CSV table of N, CA, C and O in Angstrom, one decimal:
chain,number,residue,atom,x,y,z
A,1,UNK,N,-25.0,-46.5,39.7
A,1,UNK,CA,-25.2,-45.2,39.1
A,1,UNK,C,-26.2,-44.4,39.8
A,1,UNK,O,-26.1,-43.2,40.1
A,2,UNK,N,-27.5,-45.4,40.1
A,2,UNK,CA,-28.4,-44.3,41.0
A,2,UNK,C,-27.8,-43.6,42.2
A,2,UNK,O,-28.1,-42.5,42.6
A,3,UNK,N,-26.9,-44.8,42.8
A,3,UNK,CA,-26.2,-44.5,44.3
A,3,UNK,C,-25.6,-43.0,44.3
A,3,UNK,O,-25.9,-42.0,45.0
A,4,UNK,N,-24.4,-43.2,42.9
A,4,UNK,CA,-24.1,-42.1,42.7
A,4,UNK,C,-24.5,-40.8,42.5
A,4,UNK,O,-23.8,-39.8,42.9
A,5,UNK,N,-25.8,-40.5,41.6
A,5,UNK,CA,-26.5,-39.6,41.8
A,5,UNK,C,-27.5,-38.7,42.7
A,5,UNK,O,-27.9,-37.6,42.7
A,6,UNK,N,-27.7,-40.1,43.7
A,6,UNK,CA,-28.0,-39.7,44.9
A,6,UNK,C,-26.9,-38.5,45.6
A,6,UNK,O,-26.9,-37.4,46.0
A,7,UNK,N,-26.2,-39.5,45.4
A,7,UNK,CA,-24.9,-38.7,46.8
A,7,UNK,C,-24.5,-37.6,45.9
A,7,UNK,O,-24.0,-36.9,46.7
A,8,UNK,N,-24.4,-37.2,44.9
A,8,UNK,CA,-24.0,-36.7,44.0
A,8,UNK,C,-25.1,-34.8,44.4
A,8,UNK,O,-24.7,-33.8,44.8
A,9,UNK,N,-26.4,-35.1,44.2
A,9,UNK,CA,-27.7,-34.8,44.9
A,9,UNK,C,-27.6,-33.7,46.1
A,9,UNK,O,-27.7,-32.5,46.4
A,10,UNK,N,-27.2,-35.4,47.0
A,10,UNK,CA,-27.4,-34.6,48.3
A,10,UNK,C,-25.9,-33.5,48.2
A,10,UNK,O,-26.1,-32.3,48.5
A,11,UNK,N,-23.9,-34.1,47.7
A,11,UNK,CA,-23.6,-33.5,47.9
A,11,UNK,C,-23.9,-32.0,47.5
A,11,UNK,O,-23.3,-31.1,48.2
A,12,UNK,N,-24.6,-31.7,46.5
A,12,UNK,CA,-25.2,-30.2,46.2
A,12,UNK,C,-25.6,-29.3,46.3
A,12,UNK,O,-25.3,-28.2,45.9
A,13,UNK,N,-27.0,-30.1,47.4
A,13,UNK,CA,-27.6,-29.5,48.2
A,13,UNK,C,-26.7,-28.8,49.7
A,13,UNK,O,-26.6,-27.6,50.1
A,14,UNK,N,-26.0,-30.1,50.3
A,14,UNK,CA,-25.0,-29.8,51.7
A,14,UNK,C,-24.3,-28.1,51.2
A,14,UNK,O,-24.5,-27.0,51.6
A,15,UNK,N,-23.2,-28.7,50.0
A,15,UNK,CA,-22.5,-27.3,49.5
A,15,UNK,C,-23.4,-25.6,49.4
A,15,UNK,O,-23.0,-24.5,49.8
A,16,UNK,N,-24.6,-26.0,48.9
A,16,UNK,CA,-25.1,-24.8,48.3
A,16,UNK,C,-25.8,-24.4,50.2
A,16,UNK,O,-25.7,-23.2,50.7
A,17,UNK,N,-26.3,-25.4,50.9
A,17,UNK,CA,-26.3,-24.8,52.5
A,17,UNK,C,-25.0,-24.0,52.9
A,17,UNK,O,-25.1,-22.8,53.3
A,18,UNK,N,-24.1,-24.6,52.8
A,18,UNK,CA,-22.7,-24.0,53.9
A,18,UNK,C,-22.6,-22.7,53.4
A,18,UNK,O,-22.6,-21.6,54.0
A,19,UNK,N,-22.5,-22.7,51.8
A,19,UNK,CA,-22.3,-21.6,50.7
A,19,UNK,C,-23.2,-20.3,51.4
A,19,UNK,O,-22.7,-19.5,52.1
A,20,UNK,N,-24.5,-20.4,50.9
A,20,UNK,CA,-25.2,-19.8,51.7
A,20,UNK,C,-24.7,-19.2,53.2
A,20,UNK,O,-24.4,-18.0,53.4
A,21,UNK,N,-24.8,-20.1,54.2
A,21,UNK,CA,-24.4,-19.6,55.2
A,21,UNK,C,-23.5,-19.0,55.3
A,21,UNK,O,-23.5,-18.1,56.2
A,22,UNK,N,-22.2,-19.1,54.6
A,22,UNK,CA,-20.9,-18.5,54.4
A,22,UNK,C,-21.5,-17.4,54.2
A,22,UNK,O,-21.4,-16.6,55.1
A,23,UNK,N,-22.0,-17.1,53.5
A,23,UNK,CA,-22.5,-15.2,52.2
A,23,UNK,C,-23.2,-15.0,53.8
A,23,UNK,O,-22.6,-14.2,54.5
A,24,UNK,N,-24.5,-15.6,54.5
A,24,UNK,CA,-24.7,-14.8,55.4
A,24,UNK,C,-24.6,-14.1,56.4
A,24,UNK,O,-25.4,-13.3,57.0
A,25,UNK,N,-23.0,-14.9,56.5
A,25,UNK,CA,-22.3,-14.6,58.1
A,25,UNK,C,-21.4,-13.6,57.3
A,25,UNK,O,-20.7,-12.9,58.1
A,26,UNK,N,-21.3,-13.4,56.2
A,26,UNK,CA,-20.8,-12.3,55.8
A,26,UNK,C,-21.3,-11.0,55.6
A,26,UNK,O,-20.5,-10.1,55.5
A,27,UNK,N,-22.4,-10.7,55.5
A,27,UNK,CA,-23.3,-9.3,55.4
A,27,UNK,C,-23.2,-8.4,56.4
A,27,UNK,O,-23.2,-7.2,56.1
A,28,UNK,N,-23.2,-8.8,57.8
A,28,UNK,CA,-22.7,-7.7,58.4
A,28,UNK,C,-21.1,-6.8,58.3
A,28,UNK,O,-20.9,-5.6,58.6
A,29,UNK,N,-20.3,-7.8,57.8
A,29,UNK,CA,-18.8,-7.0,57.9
A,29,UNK,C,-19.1,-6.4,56.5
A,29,UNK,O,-19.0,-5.2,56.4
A,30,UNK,N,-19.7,-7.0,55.2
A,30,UNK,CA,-20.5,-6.1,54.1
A,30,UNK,C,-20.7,-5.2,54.4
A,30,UNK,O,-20.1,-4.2,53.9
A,31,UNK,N,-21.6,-5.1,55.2
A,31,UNK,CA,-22.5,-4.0,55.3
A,31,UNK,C,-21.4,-2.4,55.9
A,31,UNK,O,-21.2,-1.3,55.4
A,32,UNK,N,-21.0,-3.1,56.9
A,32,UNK,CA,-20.2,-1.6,57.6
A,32,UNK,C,-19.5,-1.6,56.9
A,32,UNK,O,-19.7,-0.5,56.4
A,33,UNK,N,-18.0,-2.4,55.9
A,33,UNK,CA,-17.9,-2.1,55.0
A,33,UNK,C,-17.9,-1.0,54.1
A,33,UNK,O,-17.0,-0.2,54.1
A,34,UNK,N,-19.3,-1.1,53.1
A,34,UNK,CA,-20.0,-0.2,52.5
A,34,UNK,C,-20.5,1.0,53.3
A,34,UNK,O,-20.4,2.1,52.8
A,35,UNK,N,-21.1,0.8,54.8
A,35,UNK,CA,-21.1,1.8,55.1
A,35,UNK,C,-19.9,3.0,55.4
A,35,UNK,O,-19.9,4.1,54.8
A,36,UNK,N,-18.9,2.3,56.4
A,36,UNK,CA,-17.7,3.2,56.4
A,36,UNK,C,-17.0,4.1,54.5
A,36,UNK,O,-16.4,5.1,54.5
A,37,UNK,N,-17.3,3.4,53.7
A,37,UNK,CA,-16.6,3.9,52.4
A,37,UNK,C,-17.3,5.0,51.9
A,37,UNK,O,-16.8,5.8,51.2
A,38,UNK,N,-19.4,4.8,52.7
A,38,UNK,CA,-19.7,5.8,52.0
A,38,UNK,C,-19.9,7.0,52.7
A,38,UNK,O,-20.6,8.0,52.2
A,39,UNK,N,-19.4,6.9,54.0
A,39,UNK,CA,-19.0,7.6,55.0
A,39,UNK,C,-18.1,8.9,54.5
A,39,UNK,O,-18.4,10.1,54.4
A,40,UNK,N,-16.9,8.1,54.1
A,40,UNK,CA,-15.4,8.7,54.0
A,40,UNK,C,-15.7,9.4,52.4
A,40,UNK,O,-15.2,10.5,52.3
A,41,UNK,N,-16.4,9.0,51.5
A,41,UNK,CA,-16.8,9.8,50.5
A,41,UNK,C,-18.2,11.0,50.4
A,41,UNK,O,-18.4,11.9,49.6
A,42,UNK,N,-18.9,10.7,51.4
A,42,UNK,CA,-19.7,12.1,52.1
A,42,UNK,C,-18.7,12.8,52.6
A,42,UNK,O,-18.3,13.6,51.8
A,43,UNK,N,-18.2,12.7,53.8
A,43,UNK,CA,-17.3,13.4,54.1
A,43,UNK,C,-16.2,14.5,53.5
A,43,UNK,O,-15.8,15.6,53.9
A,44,UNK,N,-16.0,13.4,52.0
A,44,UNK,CA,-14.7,14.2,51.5
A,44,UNK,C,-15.6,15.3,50.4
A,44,UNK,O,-15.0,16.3,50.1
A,45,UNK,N,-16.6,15.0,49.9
A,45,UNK,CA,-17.7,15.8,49.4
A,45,UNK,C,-17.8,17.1,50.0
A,45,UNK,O,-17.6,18.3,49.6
A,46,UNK,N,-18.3,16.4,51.3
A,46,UNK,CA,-19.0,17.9,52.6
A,46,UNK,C,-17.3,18.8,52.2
A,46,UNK,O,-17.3,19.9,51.7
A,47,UNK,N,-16.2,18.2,52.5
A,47,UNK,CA,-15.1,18.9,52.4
A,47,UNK,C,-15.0,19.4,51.0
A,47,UNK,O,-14.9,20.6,50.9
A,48,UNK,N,-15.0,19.1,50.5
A,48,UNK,CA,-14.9,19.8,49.1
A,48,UNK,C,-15.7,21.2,48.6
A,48,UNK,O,-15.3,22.0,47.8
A,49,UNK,N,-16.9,21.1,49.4
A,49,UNK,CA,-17.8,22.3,49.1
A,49,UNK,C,-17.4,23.4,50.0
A,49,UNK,O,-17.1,24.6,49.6
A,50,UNK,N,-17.3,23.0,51.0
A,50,UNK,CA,-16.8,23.9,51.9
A,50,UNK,C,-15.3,24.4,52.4
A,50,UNK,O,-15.1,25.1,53.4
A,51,UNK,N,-14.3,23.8,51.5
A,51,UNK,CA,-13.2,24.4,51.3
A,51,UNK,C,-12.5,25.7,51.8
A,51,UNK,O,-11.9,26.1,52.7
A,52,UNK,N,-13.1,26.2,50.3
A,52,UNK,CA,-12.8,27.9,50.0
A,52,UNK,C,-13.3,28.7,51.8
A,52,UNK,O,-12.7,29.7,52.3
A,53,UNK,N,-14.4,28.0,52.6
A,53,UNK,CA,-14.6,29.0,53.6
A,53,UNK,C,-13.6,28.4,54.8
A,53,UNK,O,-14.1,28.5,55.9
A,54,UNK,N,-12.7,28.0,54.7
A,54,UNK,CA,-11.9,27.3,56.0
A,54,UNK,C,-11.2,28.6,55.8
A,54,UNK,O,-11.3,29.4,54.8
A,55,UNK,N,-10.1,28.6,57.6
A,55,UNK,CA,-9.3,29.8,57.4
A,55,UNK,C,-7.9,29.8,56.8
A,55,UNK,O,-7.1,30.6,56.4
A,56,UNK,N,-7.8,28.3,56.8
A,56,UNK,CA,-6.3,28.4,56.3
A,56,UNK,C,-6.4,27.8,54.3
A,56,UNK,O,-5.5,27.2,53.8
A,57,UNK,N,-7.8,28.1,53.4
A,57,UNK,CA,-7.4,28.2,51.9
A,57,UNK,C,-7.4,29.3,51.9
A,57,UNK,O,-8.0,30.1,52.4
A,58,UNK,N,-6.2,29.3,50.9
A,58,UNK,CA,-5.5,30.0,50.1
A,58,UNK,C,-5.7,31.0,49.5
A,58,UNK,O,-4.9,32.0,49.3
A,59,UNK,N,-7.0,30.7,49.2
A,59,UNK,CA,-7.6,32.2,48.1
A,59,UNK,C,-8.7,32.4,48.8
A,59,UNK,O,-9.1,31.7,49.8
A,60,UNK,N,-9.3,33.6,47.9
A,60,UNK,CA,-10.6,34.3,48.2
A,60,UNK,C,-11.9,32.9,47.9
A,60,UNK,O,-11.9,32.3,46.9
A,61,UNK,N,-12.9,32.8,48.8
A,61,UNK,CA,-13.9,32.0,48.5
A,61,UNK,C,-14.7,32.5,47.4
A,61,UNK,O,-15.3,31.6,46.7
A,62,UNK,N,-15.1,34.4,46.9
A,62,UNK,CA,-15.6,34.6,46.1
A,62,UNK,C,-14.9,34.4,44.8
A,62,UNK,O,-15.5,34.4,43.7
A,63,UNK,N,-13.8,34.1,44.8
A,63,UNK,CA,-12.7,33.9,43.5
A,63,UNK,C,-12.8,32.3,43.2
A,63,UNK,O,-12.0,31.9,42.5
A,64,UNK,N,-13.6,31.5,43.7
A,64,UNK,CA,-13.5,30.0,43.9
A,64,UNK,C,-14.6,29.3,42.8
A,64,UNK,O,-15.7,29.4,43.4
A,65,UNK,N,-14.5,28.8,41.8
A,65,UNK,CA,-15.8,27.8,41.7
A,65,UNK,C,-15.5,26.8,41.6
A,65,UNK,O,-14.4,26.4,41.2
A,66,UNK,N,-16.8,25.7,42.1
A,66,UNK,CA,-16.8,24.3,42.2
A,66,UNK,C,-17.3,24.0,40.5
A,66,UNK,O,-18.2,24.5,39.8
A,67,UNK,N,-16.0,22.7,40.4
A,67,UNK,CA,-16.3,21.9,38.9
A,67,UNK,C,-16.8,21.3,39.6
A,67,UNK,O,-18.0,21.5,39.8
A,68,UNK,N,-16.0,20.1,40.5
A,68,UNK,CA,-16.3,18.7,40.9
A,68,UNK,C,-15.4,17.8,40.5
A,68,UNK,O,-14.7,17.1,41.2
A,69,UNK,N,-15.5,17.7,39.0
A,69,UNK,CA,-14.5,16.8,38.1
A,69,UNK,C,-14.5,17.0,37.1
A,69,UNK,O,-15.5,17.1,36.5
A,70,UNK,N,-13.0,17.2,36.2
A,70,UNK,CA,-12.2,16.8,36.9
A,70,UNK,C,-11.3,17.3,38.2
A,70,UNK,O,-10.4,16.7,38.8
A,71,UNK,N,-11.8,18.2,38.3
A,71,UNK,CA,-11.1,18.9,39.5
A,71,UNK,C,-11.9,20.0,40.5
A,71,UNK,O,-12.8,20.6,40.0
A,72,UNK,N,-11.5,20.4,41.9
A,72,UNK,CA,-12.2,20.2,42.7
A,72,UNK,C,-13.2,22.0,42.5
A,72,UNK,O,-14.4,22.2,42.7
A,73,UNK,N,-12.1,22.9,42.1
A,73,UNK,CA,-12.3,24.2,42.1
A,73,UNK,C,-11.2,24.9,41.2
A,73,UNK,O,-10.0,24.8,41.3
A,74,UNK,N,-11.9,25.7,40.4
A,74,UNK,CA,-10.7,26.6,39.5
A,74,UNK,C,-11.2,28.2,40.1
A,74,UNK,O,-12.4,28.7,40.1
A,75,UNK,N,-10.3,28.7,40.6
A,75,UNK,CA,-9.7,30.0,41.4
A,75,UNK,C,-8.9,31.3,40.3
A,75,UNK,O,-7.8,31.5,39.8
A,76,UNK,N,-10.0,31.9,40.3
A,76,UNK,CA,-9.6,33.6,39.5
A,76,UNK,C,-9.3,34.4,40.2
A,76,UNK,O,-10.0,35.2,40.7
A,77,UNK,N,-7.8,34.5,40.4
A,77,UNK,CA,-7.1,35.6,41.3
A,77,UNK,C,-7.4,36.8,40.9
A,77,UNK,O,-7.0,37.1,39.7
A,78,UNK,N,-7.8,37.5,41.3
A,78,UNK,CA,-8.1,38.9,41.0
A,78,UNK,C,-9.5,39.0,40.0
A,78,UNK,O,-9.5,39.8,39.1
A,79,UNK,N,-10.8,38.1,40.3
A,79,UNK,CA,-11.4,38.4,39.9
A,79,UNK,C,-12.7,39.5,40.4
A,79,UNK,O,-13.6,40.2,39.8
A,80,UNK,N,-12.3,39.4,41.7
A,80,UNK,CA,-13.0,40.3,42.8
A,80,UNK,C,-12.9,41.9,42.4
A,80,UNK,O,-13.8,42.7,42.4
A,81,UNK,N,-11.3,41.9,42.0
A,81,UNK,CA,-11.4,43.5,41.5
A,81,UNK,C,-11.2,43.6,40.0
A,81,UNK,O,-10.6,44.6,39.4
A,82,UNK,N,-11.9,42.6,39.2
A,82,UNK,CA,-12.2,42.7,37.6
A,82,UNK,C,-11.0,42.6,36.7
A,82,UNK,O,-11.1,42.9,35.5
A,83,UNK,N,-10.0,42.3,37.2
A,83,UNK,CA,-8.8,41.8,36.6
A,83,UNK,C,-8.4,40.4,36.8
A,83,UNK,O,-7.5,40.7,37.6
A,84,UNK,N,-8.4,39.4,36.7
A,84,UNK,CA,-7.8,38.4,36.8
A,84,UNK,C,-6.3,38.3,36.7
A,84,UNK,O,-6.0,38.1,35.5
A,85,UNK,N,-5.4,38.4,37.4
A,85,UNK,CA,-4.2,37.5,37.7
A,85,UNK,C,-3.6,36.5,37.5
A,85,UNK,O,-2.5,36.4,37.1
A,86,UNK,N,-4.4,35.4,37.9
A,86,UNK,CA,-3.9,33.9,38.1
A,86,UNK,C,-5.0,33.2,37.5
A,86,UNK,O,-6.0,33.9,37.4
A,87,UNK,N,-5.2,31.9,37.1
A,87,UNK,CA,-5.9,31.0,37.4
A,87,UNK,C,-5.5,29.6,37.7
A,87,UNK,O,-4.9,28.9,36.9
A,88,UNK,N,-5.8,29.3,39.1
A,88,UNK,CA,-5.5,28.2,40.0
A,88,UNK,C,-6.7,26.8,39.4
A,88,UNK,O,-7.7,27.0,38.8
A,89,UNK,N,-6.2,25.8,39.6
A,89,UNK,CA,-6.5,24.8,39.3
A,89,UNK,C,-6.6,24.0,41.3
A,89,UNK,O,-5.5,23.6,41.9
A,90,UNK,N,-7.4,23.8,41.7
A,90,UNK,CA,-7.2,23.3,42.9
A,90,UNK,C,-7.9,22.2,43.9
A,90,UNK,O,-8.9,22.6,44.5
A,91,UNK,N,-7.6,21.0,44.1
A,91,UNK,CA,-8.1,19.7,44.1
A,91,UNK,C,-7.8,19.3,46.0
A,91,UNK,O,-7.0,18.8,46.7
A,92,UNK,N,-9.2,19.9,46.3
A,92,UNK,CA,-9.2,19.1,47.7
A,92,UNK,C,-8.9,17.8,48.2
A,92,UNK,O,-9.7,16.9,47.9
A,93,UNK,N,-8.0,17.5,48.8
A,93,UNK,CA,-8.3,16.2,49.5
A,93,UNK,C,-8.2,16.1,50.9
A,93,UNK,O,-7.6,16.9,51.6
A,94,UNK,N,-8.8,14.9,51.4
A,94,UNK,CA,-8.8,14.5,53.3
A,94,UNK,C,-7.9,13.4,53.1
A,94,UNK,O,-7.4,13.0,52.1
A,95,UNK,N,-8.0,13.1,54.6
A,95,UNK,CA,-7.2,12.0,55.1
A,95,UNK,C,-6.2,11.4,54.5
A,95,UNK,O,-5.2,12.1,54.6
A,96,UNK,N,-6.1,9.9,53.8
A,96,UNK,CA,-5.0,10.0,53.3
A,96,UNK,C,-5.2,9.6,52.0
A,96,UNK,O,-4.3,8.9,51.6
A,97,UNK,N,-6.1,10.0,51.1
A,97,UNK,CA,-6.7,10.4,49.8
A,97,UNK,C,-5.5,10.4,49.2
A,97,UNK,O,-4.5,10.4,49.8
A,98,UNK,N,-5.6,10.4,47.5
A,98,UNK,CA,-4.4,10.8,46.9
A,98,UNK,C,-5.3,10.9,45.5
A,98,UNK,O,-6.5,10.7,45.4
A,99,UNK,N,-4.2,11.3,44.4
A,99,UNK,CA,-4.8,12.2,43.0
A,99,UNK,C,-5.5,10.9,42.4
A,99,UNK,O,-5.5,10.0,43.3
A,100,UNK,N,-5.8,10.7,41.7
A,100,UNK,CA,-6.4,9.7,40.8
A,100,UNK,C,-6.0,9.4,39.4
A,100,UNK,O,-5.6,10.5,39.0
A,101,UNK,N,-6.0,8.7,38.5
A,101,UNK,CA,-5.4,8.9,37.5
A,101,UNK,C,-5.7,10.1,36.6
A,101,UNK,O,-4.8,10.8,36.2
A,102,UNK,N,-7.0,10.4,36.3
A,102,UNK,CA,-7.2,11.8,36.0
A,102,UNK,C,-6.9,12.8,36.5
A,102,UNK,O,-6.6,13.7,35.8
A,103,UNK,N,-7.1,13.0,38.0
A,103,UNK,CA,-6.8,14.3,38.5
A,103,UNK,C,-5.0,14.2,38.1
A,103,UNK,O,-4.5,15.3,37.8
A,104,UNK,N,-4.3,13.2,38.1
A,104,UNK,CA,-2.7,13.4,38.5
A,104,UNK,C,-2.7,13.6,36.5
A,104,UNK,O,-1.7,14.3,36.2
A,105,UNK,N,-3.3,13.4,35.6
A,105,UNK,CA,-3.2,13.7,34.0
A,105,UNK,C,-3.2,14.9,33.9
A,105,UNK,O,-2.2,15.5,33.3
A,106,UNK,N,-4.1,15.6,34.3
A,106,UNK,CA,-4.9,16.8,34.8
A,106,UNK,C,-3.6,17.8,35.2
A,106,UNK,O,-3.0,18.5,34.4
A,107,UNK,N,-3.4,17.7,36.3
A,107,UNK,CA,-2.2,18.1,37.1
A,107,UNK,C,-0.8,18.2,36.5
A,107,UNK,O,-0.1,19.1,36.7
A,108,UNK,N,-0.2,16.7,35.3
A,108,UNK,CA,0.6,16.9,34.7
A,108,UNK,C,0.3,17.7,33.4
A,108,UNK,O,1.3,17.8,32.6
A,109,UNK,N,-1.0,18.2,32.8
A,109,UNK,CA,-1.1,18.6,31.9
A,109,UNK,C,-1.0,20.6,32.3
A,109,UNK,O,-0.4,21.3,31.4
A,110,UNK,N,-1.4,21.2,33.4
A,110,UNK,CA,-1.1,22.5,34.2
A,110,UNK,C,0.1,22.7,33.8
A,110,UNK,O,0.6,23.3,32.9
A,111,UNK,N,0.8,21.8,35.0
A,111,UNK,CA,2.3,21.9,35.1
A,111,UNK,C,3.3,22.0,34.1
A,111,UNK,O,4.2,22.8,34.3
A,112,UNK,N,3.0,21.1,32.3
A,112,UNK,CA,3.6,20.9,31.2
A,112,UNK,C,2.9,22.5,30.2
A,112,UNK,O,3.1,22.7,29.0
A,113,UNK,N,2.3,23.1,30.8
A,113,UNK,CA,1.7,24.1,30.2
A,113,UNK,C,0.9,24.1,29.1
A,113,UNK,O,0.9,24.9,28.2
A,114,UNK,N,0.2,22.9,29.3
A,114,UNK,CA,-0.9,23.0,27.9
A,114,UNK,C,-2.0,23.1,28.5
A,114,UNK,O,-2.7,22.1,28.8
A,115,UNK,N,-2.3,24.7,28.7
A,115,UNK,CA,-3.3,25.1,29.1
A,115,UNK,C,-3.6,26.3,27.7
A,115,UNK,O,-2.6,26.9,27.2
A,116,UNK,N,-4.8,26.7,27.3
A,116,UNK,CA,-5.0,27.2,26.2
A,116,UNK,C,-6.4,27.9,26.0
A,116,UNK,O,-7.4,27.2,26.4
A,117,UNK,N,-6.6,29.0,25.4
A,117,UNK,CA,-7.4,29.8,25.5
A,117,UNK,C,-8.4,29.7,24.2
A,117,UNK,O,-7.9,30.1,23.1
A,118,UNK,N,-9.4,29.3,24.2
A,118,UNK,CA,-10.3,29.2,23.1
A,118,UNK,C,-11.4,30.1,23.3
A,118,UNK,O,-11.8,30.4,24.4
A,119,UNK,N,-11.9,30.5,21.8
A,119,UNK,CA,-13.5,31.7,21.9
A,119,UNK,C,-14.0,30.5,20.7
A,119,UNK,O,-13.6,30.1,19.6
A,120,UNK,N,-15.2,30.3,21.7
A,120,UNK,CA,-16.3,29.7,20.7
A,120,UNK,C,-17.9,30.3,20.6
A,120,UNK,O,-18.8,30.1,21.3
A,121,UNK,N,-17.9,31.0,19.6
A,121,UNK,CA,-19.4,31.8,19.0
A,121,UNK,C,-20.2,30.9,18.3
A,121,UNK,O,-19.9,30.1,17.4
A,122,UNK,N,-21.6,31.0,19.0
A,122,UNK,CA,-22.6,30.3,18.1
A,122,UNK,C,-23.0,31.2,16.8
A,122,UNK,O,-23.0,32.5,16.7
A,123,UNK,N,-23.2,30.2,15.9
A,123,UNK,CA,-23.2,31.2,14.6
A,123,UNK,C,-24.8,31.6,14.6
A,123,UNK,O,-25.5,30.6,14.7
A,124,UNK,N,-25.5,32.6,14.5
A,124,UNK,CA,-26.7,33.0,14.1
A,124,UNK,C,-27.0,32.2,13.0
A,124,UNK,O,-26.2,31.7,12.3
A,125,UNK,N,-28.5,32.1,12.8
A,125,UNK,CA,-29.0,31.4,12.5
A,125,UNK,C,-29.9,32.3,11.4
A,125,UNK,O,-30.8,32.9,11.9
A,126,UNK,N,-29.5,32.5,9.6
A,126,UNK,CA,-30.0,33.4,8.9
A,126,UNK,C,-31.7,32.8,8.5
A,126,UNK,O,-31.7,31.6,8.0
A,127,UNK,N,-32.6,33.2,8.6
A,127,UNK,CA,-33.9,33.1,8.4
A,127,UNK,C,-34.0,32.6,6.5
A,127,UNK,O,-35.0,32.4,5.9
């Protein structure tokens, strides 16, 4: 029984070495890893803000504001000359990005037309 708990012991120790060493020979491909992902999400950020001034969007940059989320920018056509026209709903993406489950909710909710116009007044407050 002691024999066994010896070997028992040492095997423990040997495992929790290699273990170790395993995780440390792994931190470098970690690391770039994490680096590259948080690369490609600055990136698509920096792209997001700066959208509206590229030459080939669509609309006016002054007609443009940034949400963020759930979506990238909502666009008042014709707010420049004090009439509104349109309002665009509009979701940057890079590379080979795609919608997300909310943004694509989001997108089927536009599309299905439940979009809707609410006025909400704070009520004064009688002394």
């Amino acid at each position: 029984v002691f024999l066994f708990l010896i070997v028992l012991f040492i095997g423990c120790v040997i495992g929790k070495y290699f273990a170790k060493k395993e995780h440390e020979e792994k931190i470098p491909e970690i690391r770039e890893t994490a680096i590259k992902q948080s690369r490609a999400v600055l990136s698509g950020q920096f792209s997001e803000q700066i959208a509206p001034y590229m030459p080939d969007f669509p609309y006016k940059p002054t007609e443009a504001r940034f949400i963020g989320k759930p979506v990238d920018f909502i666009v008042f056509r014709g707010m420049d000359q004090k009439k509104i026209e349109e309002v665009v709903f509009v979701e940057v993406k890079t590379g080979q990005s795609s919608l997300n489950n909310v943004e694509r909710s989001l997108r089927n909710a536009v599309q299905d037309g439940k979009v809707s116009w609410k006025e909400y007044k704070f009520l004064e407050k009688e002394d």
